[in-house]
Short mmCIF file of C-alpha atoms (C1' of nucleotides) in Angstrom, two decimals:
data_model
loop_
_atom_site.label_atom_id
_atom_site.label_comp_id
_atom_site.label_asym_id
_atom_site.label_seq_id
_atom_site.Cartn_x
_atom_site.Cartn_y
_atom_site.Cartn_z
CA UNK A 1 -0.01 0.09 -0.09
CA UNK A 2 3.05 2.60 0.93
CA UNK A 3 5.95 2.81 -0.68
CA UNK A 4 8.52 1.31 1.80
CA UNK A 5 11.38 2.88 3.05
CA UNK A 6 14.10 1.60 0.50
CA UNK A 7 17.33 -0.53 0.59
CA UNK A 8 18.06 -0.49 -2.96
CA UNK A 9 20.75 -2.94 -3.11
CA UNK A 10 20.42 -5.88 -0.94
CA UNK A 11 23.05 -7.12 1.42
CA UNK A 12 21.72 -9.78 4.04
CA UNK A 13 25.22 -10.20 5.22
CA UNK A 14 25.77 -6.87 5.86
CA UNK A 15 22.39 -6.37 7.26
CA UNK A 16 23.17 -9.18 9.65
CA UNK A 17 26.51 -7.47 10.80
CA UNK A 18 25.16 -4.21 10.98
CA UNK A 19 22.86 -5.77 13.33
CA UNK A 20 25.15 -7.49 15.31
CA UNK A 21 27.08 -4.43 15.62
CA UNK A 22 24.29 -2.03 16.89
CA UNK A 23 22.96 -4.74 19.25
CA UNK A 24 26.73 -4.58 20.62
CA UNK A 25 26.81 -1.25 21.31
CA UNK A 26 23.13 -0.74 22.90
CA UNK A 27 23.77 -4.02 24.92
CA UNK A 28 27.08 -2.55 26.35
CA UNK A 29 25.46 0.62 27.11
CA UNK A 30 22.26 -0.37 28.55
CA UNK A 31 22.86 -4.20 29.48
CA UNK A 32 20.89 -7.19 28.02
CA UNK A 33 17.49 -6.83 29.33
CA UNK A 34 17.58 -3.12 29.15
CA UNK A 35 18.51 -3.31 25.75
CA UNK A 36 15.67 -2.08 23.41
CA UNK A 37 15.23 -3.20 19.85
CA UNK A 38 13.63 -0.24 18.64
CA UNK A 39 16.95 1.53 19.61
CA UNK A 40 18.78 -0.81 17.61
CA UNK A 41 16.77 -0.79 14.78
CA UNK A 42 16.86 3.03 14.70
CA UNK A 43 20.61 3.09 14.77
CA UNK A 44 20.94 0.99 11.55
CA UNK A 45 17.84 1.66 9.71
CA UNK A 46 16.91 -1.92 9.54
CA UNK A 47 13.62 -2.93 9.60
CA UNK A 48 11.89 -5.16 12.38
CA UNK A 49 10.86 -7.53 9.77
CA UNK A 50 14.56 -7.80 8.60
CA UNK A 51 15.72 -8.28 12.20
CA UNK A 52 13.58 -11.30 12.74
CA UNK A 53 14.12 -12.52 9.79
CA UNK A 54 17.60 -13.15 10.62
CA UNK A 55 17.29 -13.72 14.45
CA UNK A 56 14.55 -15.58 15.91
CA UNK A 57 14.32 -13.58 19.24
CA UNK A 58 16.32 -11.15 21.04
CA UNK A 59 17.79 -13.43 23.36
CA UNK A 60 19.09 -14.99 19.90
CA UNK A 61 20.52 -11.79 18.60
CA UNK A 62 22.37 -11.43 22.20
CA UNK A 63 23.60 -14.91 21.90
CA UNK A 64 24.98 -14.16 18.89
CA UNK A 65 26.71 -10.87 19.97
CA UNK A 66 28.46 -12.64 22.97
CA UNK A 67 29.68 -15.69 20.23
CA UNK A 68 30.48 -13.47 17.20
CA UNK A 69 31.24 -9.81 18.69
CA UNK A 70 32.59 -10.53 22.02
CA UNK A 71 34.44 -13.27 21.79
CA UNK A 72 36.46 -12.46 18.93
CA UNK A 73 37.18 -8.89 20.26
CA UNK A 74 38.79 -10.15 23.74
CA UNK A 75 40.24 -12.89 21.92
CA UNK A 76 42.11 -10.50 19.59
CA UNK A 77 42.77 -8.26 22.30
CA UNK A 78 43.83 -10.47 25.28
CA UNK A 79 44.56 -14.05 23.71
CA UNK A 80 46.67 -13.74 20.77
CA UNK A 81 49.51 -11.49 22.35
CA UNK A 82 50.54 -14.56 24.36
CA UNK A 83 51.54 -16.79 21.49
CA UNK A 84 54.28 -14.50 20.42
CA UNK A 85 57.00 -15.11 22.92
CA UNK A 86 58.38 -17.90 25.20
CA UNK A 87 58.41 -15.32 28.22
CA UNK A 88 54.55 -15.34 29.43
CA UNK A 89 55.03 -12.83 32.10
CA UNK A 90 57.08 -10.42 29.71
CA UNK A 91 54.15 -11.04 27.30
CA UNK A 92 51.68 -10.49 30.34
CA UNK A 93 53.37 -7.14 31.42
CA UNK A 94 53.78 -5.58 27.77
CA UNK A 95 49.74 -6.61 27.64
CA UNK A 96 49.09 -4.55 30.65
CA UNK A 97 51.14 -1.87 30.24
CA UNK A 98 49.68 -1.22 26.84
CA UNK A 99 46.27 -1.24 28.70
CA UNK A 100 47.53 1.24 31.17
CA UNK A 101 48.65 3.65 28.48
CA UNK A 102 46.11 3.30 26.01
CA UNK A 103 43.09 3.34 28.67
CA UNK A 104 40.43 3.48 26.45
CA UNK A 105 37.61 6.10 27.33
CA UNK A 106 35.10 3.15 26.52
CA UNK A 107 36.48 1.07 29.04
CA UNK A 108 36.37 3.56 31.51
CA UNK A 109 32.55 4.58 30.86
CA UNK A 110 31.28 1.08 30.17
CA UNK A 111 33.79 -1.50 31.34
CA UNK A 112 34.49 -4.94 30.03
CA UNK A 113 31.57 -6.40 27.87
CA UNK A 114 32.18 -10.00 29.39
CA UNK A 115 31.93 -8.97 32.81
CA UNK A 116 29.06 -6.79 32.29
CA UNK A 117 26.69 -9.87 30.76
CA UNK A 118 28.36 -12.29 33.42
CA UNK A 119 27.10 -10.21 36.72
CA UNK A 120 23.93 -9.45 34.56
CA UNK A 121 23.04 -12.59 32.53
CA UNK A 122 24.56 -15.75 33.97
CA UNK A 123 22.03 -16.17 36.82
CA UNK A 124 19.18 -15.78 34.36
CA UNK A 125 20.18 -17.31 31.46
CA UNK A 126 21.76 -21.04 31.24
CA UNK A 127 22.43 -20.04 27.61
CA UNK A 128 24.20 -17.21 27.90
CA UNK A 129 25.96 -18.36 31.08
CA UNK A 130 27.62 -21.07 28.61
CA UNK A 131 28.65 -18.58 26.07
CA UNK A 132 30.17 -16.52 28.42
CA UNK A 133 31.86 -19.47 30.44
CA UNK A 134 33.45 -20.35 26.93
CA UNK A 135 35.33 -17.00 26.31
CA UNK A 136 36.53 -17.43 30.08
CA UNK A 137 37.45 -20.72 29.66
CA UNK A 138 39.61 -19.89 26.59
CA UNK A 139 41.00 -16.97 28.31
CA UNK A 140 42.40 -18.98 31.55
CA UNK A 141 43.53 -21.65 29.58
CA UNK A 142 45.63 -19.59 27.16
CA UNK A 143 47.06 -18.16 30.00
CA UNK A 144 47.89 -21.42 32.14
CA UNK A 145 49.47 -22.68 28.71
CA UNK A 146 51.83 -19.88 28.36
CA UNK A 147 52.65 -20.02 32.20
CA UNK A 148 53.28 -23.81 31.73
CA UNK A 149 55.68 -22.56 28.89
CA UNK A 150 57.18 -20.26 30.91
CA UNK A 151 58.21 -22.62 33.66
CA UNK A 152 59.24 -24.85 31.31
CA UNK A 153 61.93 -22.07 30.21
CA UNK A 154 62.69 -21.19 34.07
CA UNK A 155 61.20 -17.69 33.46
CA UNK A 156 58.28 -18.68 35.94
CA UNK A 157 58.72 -19.66 39.38
CA UNK A 158 58.45 -23.83 39.26
CA UNK A 159 56.25 -23.56 42.67
CA UNK A 160 53.67 -21.52 40.47
CA UNK A 161 50.41 -23.62 39.86
CA UNK A 162 49.62 -22.03 36.02
CA UNK A 163 45.58 -23.11 35.87
CA UNK A 164 45.09 -21.40 39.56
CA UNK A 165 47.42 -18.48 38.78
CA UNK A 166 45.83 -17.79 35.72
CA UNK A 167 42.04 -18.04 37.11
CA UNK A 168 43.42 -15.66 39.38
CA UNK A 169 45.17 -13.01 37.20
CA UNK A 170 41.73 -13.25 34.85
CA UNK A 171 39.65 -12.08 38.03
CA UNK A 172 41.76 -9.59 39.01
CA UNK A 173 41.65 -8.08 35.73
CA UNK A 174 38.11 -7.97 35.44
CA UNK A 175 38.04 -6.39 39.02
CA UNK A 176 40.55 -3.60 37.84
CA UNK A 177 38.04 -2.94 35.16
CA UNK A 178 35.22 -3.03 37.35
CA UNK A 179 36.57 -0.39 39.76
CA UNK A 180 38.07 1.81 37.20
CA UNK A 181 34.65 2.19 35.64
CA UNK A 182 32.59 3.10 38.73
CA UNK A 183 35.10 5.80 39.76
CA UNK A 184 34.70 6.76 36.22
CA UNK A 185 38.52 7.38 36.53
CA UNK A 186 41.33 6.43 34.16
CA UNK A 187 43.82 6.86 37.39
CA UNK A 188 42.03 4.17 39.63
CA UNK A 189 41.91 1.72 36.52
CA UNK A 190 45.70 2.53 36.04
CA UNK A 191 46.58 2.17 39.51
CA UNK A 192 44.91 -1.17 39.93
CA UNK A 193 46.55 -2.35 36.88
CA UNK A 194 50.05 -1.22 38.34
CA UNK A 195 49.48 -3.12 41.41
CA UNK A 196 48.50 -6.40 39.55
CA UNK A 197 52.07 -6.00 37.25
CA UNK A 198 53.65 -5.89 40.67
CA UNK A 199 51.78 -9.29 41.49
CA UNK A 200 52.92 -10.96 37.96
CA UNK A 201 56.24 -9.97 38.36
CA UNK A 202 56.46 -11.75 41.50
CA UNK A 203 55.65 -14.83 39.72
CA UNK A 204 58.96 -14.83 37.84
CA UNK A 205 61.43 -17.33 38.37
CA UNK B 1 -16.42 2.95 47.29
CA UNK B 2 -14.83 -0.47 48.24
CA UNK B 3 -13.63 -1.84 51.83
CA UNK B 4 -10.02 -1.53 51.48
CA UNK B 5 -7.84 -4.57 51.95
CA UNK B 6 -6.63 -3.75 55.57
CA UNK B 7 -3.51 -3.51 57.45
CA UNK B 8 -4.88 -3.60 60.99
CA UNK B 9 -2.41 -1.91 62.54
CA UNK B 10 -0.37 0.64 60.90
CA UNK B 11 3.51 0.12 61.02
CA UNK B 12 4.79 2.63 58.84
CA UNK B 13 8.64 1.45 59.69
CA UNK B 14 8.07 -1.96 59.07
CA UNK B 15 6.30 -1.21 55.96
CA UNK B 16 9.35 0.57 54.84
CA UNK B 17 11.54 -2.07 55.93
CA UNK B 18 9.46 -4.51 54.10
CA UNK B 19 10.00 -2.95 50.86
CA UNK B 20 13.42 -2.54 51.47
CA UNK B 21 14.22 -6.17 51.85
CA UNK B 22 11.96 -7.13 49.25
CA UNK B 23 13.43 -4.56 46.81
CA UNK B 24 16.80 -5.58 47.68
CA UNK B 25 16.00 -9.19 46.64
CA UNK B 26 14.23 -8.60 43.67
CA UNK B 27 17.49 -6.32 42.67
CA UNK B 28 19.60 -9.03 43.46
CA UNK B 29 17.68 -11.52 41.28
CA UNK B 30 17.19 -9.63 38.40
CA UNK B 31 18.94 -6.33 38.61
CA UNK B 32 17.74 -3.05 39.16
CA UNK B 33 16.17 -1.95 35.75
CA UNK B 34 14.40 -5.56 35.37
CA UNK B 35 13.54 -5.42 39.02
CA UNK B 36 9.79 -5.05 38.82
CA UNK B 37 7.68 -3.06 41.39
CA UNK B 38 4.95 -5.46 40.87
CA UNK B 39 6.79 -8.00 41.99
CA UNK B 40 8.11 -6.62 44.95
CA UNK B 41 4.49 -5.82 46.01
CA UNK B 42 3.22 -9.12 45.58
CA UNK B 43 6.13 -10.45 48.02
CA UNK B 44 5.52 -7.60 50.56
CA UNK B 45 1.44 -7.73 50.47
CA UNK B 46 2.31 -3.79 50.35
CA UNK B 47 0.25 -1.62 48.17
CA UNK B 48 1.37 0.30 45.34
CA UNK B 49 0.11 3.17 47.02
CA UNK B 50 1.68 2.82 50.30
CA UNK B 51 4.94 2.06 48.36
CA UNK B 52 4.96 5.63 46.56
CA UNK B 53 4.07 7.20 49.81
CA UNK B 54 7.56 6.29 51.21
CA UNK B 55 9.65 6.16 47.88
CA UNK B 56 8.96 9.20 45.35
CA UNK B 57 10.29 6.69 42.49
CA UNK B 58 11.59 3.26 41.68
CA UNK B 59 14.89 5.04 41.35
CA UNK B 60 14.63 6.30 45.13
CA UNK B 61 13.80 3.06 46.31
CA UNK B 62 16.87 1.60 44.75
CA UNK B 63 18.94 4.15 46.09
CA UNK B 64 17.60 3.70 49.46
CA UNK B 65 18.59 0.06 49.10
CA UNK B 66 21.97 0.91 48.14
CA UNK B 67 22.46 2.87 51.23
CA UNK B 68 20.27 1.55 53.74
CA UNK B 69 20.87 -2.65 52.69
CA UNK B 70 23.70 -3.12 50.82
CA UNK B 71 25.96 -0.61 52.74
CA UNK B 72 25.47 -1.66 55.96
CA UNK B 73 25.91 -5.36 54.76
CA UNK B 74 29.03 -5.28 53.47
CA UNK B 75 30.31 -2.90 56.54
CA UNK B 76 29.53 -5.95 58.43
CA UNK B 77 30.80 -8.72 56.60
CA UNK B 78 34.40 -7.18 55.17
CA UNK B 79 34.99 -4.17 57.02
CA UNK B 80 34.60 -4.82 60.62
CA UNK B 81 36.78 -7.73 61.22
CA UNK B 82 39.69 -5.28 60.81
CA UNK B 83 39.05 -3.49 63.46
CA UNK B 84 39.62 -6.37 65.88
CA UNK B 85 43.71 -7.09 65.74
CA UNK B 86 46.89 -5.33 65.01
CA UNK B 87 48.01 -7.75 62.04
CA UNK B 88 45.65 -6.73 58.98
CA UNK B 89 47.07 -9.73 57.03
CA UNK B 90 46.21 -12.25 59.62
CA UNK B 91 42.55 -10.52 59.43
CA UNK B 92 42.50 -10.55 55.97
CA UNK B 93 43.61 -14.17 55.93
CA UNK B 94 40.87 -15.05 58.52
CA UNK B 95 38.05 -13.44 56.33
CA UNK B 96 39.35 -14.59 53.45
CA UNK B 97 39.20 -18.31 54.97
CA UNK B 98 35.88 -18.07 56.00
CA UNK B 99 34.69 -16.91 53.05
CA UNK B 100 36.46 -19.83 51.44
CA UNK B 101 34.93 -22.41 54.01
CA UNK B 102 31.46 -21.15 54.39
CA UNK B 103 31.15 -20.14 50.37
CA UNK B 104 27.64 -19.11 50.29
CA UNK B 105 25.22 -20.34 47.57
CA UNK B 106 23.59 -17.04 47.23
CA UNK B 107 26.83 -15.36 46.52
CA UNK B 108 27.82 -18.33 44.04
CA UNK B 109 24.24 -17.77 42.38
CA UNK B 110 23.80 -14.01 42.38
CA UNK B 111 27.49 -12.58 43.22
CA UNK B 112 28.19 -9.47 45.35
CA UNK B 113 25.33 -6.94 45.02
CA UNK B 114 27.76 -4.35 45.06
CA UNK B 115 29.50 -5.68 42.05
CA UNK B 116 26.39 -6.29 40.31
CA UNK B 117 24.95 -2.63 40.62
CA UNK B 118 28.09 -1.28 39.53
CA UNK B 119 28.60 -2.88 36.18
CA UNK B 120 24.65 -2.15 35.41
CA UNK B 121 24.16 1.06 36.77
CA UNK B 122 27.13 3.28 37.21
CA UNK B 123 27.27 4.27 33.60
CA UNK B 124 23.56 4.96 33.75
CA UNK B 125 23.10 7.12 36.75
CA UNK B 126 25.33 9.63 38.63
CA UNK B 127 23.36 9.12 41.92
CA UNK B 128 23.97 5.30 41.69
CA UNK B 129 27.24 5.60 40.91
CA UNK B 130 28.22 7.90 43.66
CA UNK B 131 26.23 5.89 46.51
CA UNK B 132 28.51 2.68 45.45
CA UNK B 133 31.30 4.52 45.03
CA UNK B 134 31.00 5.77 49.04
CA UNK B 135 30.85 2.29 49.78
CA UNK B 136 34.28 0.81 47.59
CA UNK B 137 35.81 3.99 49.23
CA UNK B 138 35.06 3.10 52.47
CA UNK B 139 36.18 -0.51 51.98
CA UNK B 140 39.72 0.82 50.45
CA UNK B 141 40.08 3.13 53.30
CA UNK B 142 39.62 0.50 55.69
CA UNK B 143 41.91 -2.13 54.20
CA UNK B 144 44.76 0.85 53.45
CA UNK B 145 44.74 1.86 57.04
CA UNK B 146 45.06 -1.51 58.42
CA UNK B 147 47.72 -2.01 56.15
CA UNK B 148 49.25 0.47 57.40
CA UNK B 149 49.16 -0.08 60.82
CA UNK B 150 50.46 -3.14 60.24
CA UNK B 151 53.47 -1.78 58.65
CA UNK B 152 54.07 0.33 61.84
CA UNK B 153 53.79 -3.36 63.69
CA UNK B 154 56.22 -4.63 61.53
CA UNK B 155 53.92 -7.20 60.36
CA UNK B 156 53.53 -5.91 56.83
CA UNK B 157 56.34 -5.06 53.77
CA UNK B 158 57.43 -1.60 54.33
CA UNK B 159 58.05 -1.20 50.69
CA UNK B 160 54.22 -1.67 50.09
CA UNK B 161 51.86 1.30 49.57
CA UNK B 162 48.62 0.29 51.76
CA UNK B 163 46.35 2.65 49.12
CA UNK B 164 47.41 0.80 46.18
CA UNK B 165 47.23 -2.77 47.42
CA UNK B 166 43.96 -2.08 49.06
CA UNK B 167 42.41 -1.00 45.75
CA UNK B 168 43.87 -3.87 44.40
CA UNK B 169 42.51 -6.73 46.83
CA UNK B 170 39.11 -5.02 46.63
CA UNK B 171 39.22 -5.43 42.66
CA UNK B 172 40.37 -9.44 43.08
CA UNK B 173 38.07 -9.83 45.36
CA UNK B 174 35.30 -8.61 43.19
CA UNK B 175 36.81 -10.22 40.00
CA UNK B 176 36.75 -13.81 42.35
CA UNK B 177 33.18 -13.73 43.13
CA UNK B 178 32.12 -12.70 39.52
CA UNK B 179 34.31 -15.59 38.27
CA UNK B 180 32.54 -18.02 40.48
CA UNK B 181 29.51 -16.77 39.81
CA UNK B 182 29.44 -17.29 36.09
CA UNK B 183 31.22 -20.67 36.36
CA UNK B 184 28.51 -21.32 39.28
CA UNK B 185 30.83 -23.16 41.09
CA UNK B 186 31.76 -22.91 44.40
CA UNK B 187 35.32 -24.72 43.53
CA UNK B 188 36.07 -21.99 41.17
CA UNK B 189 35.31 -19.23 43.69
CA UNK B 190 37.41 -21.01 46.44
CA UNK B 191 40.32 -21.53 44.51
CA UNK B 192 39.99 -17.93 43.00
CA UNK B 193 40.10 -16.59 46.69
CA UNK B 194 42.94 -19.25 47.43
CA UNK B 195 45.37 -17.44 45.27
CA UNK B 196 44.27 -14.39 46.60
CA UNK B 197 45.33 -15.84 49.86
CA UNK B 198 48.96 -16.43 48.25
CA UNK B 199 48.91 -12.67 47.42
CA UNK B 200 48.07 -11.75 50.52
CA UNK B 201 51.01 -13.87 52.40
CA UNK B 202 53.60 -12.58 50.18
CA UNK B 203 52.55 -8.95 51.65
CA UNK B 204 53.88 -10.00 54.95
CA UNK B 205 57.17 -8.30 56.29
"C1'" DT C 1 -10.55 15.02 79.10
"C1'" DA C 2 -13.05 15.60 74.91
"C1'" DC C 3 -13.11 16.37 70.15
"C1'" DA C 4 -12.07 18.66 66.17
"C1'" DA C 5 -8.58 19.54 62.55
"C1'" DG C 6 -4.96 17.95 60.11
"C1'" DA C 7 -1.59 15.12 58.95
"C1'" DT C 8 0.06 10.70 57.55
"C1'" DA C 9 -0.44 6.35 55.73
"C1'" DC C 10 -2.49 3.37 52.86
"C1'" DC C 11 -5.40 1.24 49.21
"C1'" DG C 12 -6.46 -0.19 44.54
"C1'" DA C 13 -8.17 0.97 39.89
"C1'" DC C 14 -6.19 3.18 36.05
"C1'" DC C 15 -2.95 5.31 32.42
"C1'" DA C 16 0.43 6.15 28.58
"C1'" DA C 17 4.31 4.46 26.77
"C1'" DT C 18 7.26 0.69 25.97
"C1'" DC C 19 8.47 -4.06 25.25
"C1'" DG C 20 9.16 -7.85 22.36
"C1'" DG C 21 7.27 -10.65 19.22
"C1'" DT C 22 3.88 -11.74 14.66
"C1'" DA C 23 1.27 -11.55 10.68
"C1'" DT C 24 0.88 -9.84 5.91
"C1'" DC C 25 2.79 -8.09 2.72
"C1'" DT C 26 6.04 -6.14 -0.91
"C1'" DT C 27 10.64 -6.41 -3.34
"C1'" DG C 28 14.77 -8.22 -5.21
"C1'" DT C 29 17.77 -11.84 -6.81
"C1'" DC C 30 19.12 -16.31 -8.56
"C1'" DG D 1 8.67 -18.30 -10.84
"C1'" DA D 2 10.32 -19.57 -6.33
"C1'" DC D 3 12.10 -17.99 -2.34
"C1'" DA D 4 15.17 -15.08 0.46
"C1'" DA D 5 15.28 -10.49 2.15
"C1'" DG D 6 13.26 -6.73 3.71
"C1'" DA D 7 8.82 -3.80 5.38
"C1'" DT D 8 5.26 -2.18 8.33
"C1'" DA D 9 0.92 -2.31 10.61
"C1'" DC D 10 -0.31 -4.45 14.59
"C1'" DC D 11 -0.83 -6.91 18.99
"C1'" DG D 12 -1.17 -8.69 23.96
"C1'" DA D 13 1.52 -7.97 28.10
"C1'" DT D 14 4.05 -5.22 31.28
"C1'" DT D 15 6.31 -1.25 32.74
"C1'" DG D 16 6.43 2.56 36.06
"C1'" DG D 17 3.83 5.92 37.76
"C1'" DT D 18 -0.39 8.82 39.06
"C1'" DC D 19 -4.82 10.00 41.30
"C1'" DG D 20 -9.34 10.41 44.15
"C1'" DG D 21 -10.36 8.36 48.51
"C1'" DT D 22 -10.34 6.16 52.79
"C1'" DA D 23 -8.37 4.48 57.34
"C1'" DT D 24 -5.67 5.85 61.49
"C1'" DC D 25 -2.69 8.33 64.43
"C1'" DT D 26 -1.46 13.35 66.34
"C1'" DT D 27 -2.34 17.37 68.21
"C1'" DG D 28 -3.88 21.82 69.52
"C1'" DT D 29 -7.61 23.85 71.83
"C1'" DA D 30 -11.48 24.76 75.00
#
DNA sequence: TACAAGATACCGACCAATCGGTATCTTGTC
DNA sequence: GACAAGATACCGATTGGTCGGTATCTTGTA
């Protein structure tokens, strides 16, 4: 009956990516439950019909954001750098140093997307919890493996239990981001990470 | 026109407390934004009129929960134990040991109410952020003071910077709770806190 | 001491707005 | 022509909040 707002050329892949990207932002800013599909659509000029063509429910969209946006992002920023050298503590120090120096405004304002969703969704939705846990597991595993190799190279204290220490380091990182976020203070974030650096230093052989 | 459902004796103080208590539970389970006033009322058999007599808005109710429920609860569980002895590290070890041994089901399931609200609300509402920050500030201050006194008593390493270390310890605690919550695993929570204990141990003079 | 007047506490029907989701249609592409 | 992709009108449910009224408690005054 009426002329439709037109997307002259179709590009389903791009449409899907646009939705994922806008949903990621909306979820980061508002949380998942308070994330509004209407706002996501308004920010993408994608229609509701298109959204529900690509994703069956809001929940599916959220899970896709976890697996296809958040997971790769964290992997690139935190996991990948470990693969480079045989000295995991040096790698970790370098990563932390970089986080301290380039303390992102977005990190201070909105915190870590992974941690945000953990606190909000893990008690409410098992699928979310599982998706998030997979990311955590990989993170801990990458770090533990690196620590073990560091022990073989005599660069990490032999009495250290890699898996336990890795778990703690991940916890500490998320804690630092959380405190910096509530203080809305780059400095608090940096000070907190500096203490983590001192801890990491103490793990050297 | 119709006879009202009766509260035989008036008790405004109790009504207010009932509301705070039910709101605390609802917020812990669902987060603030997703917390439903209807559900809170259903759990208290308090009327909507009564609610809006005591609290101007949902937001005010939430802020009251932060200041009047969460703050005292954390103070009792984490701050108070420090006042007892002159050896802050021993106090902290004892507190952590107790947390490990009595790992509450509620903590594993719903996490730390302070941390939950930080992640959800601090970017969205300045008043929330401020209320939560006051709790964090007090927590860090109590711990830093204890560490300083521990240094005077030669029980804590002299080169330690109390405020920095206290900030980090609080971050680590919240991180441990967060990881345990997503893993839905008492063990993960305990393992994480054990590593924190090792760190605390390393601060001894 | 009695009692009127006013303040406080509480009730529950109702409201507009927003929510996620559906149904039906058109349009682009192979 | 078949079917995927996209558009839009619409739905019931739920949301936080309002409002006119009522019940009870406190207080000033004679």
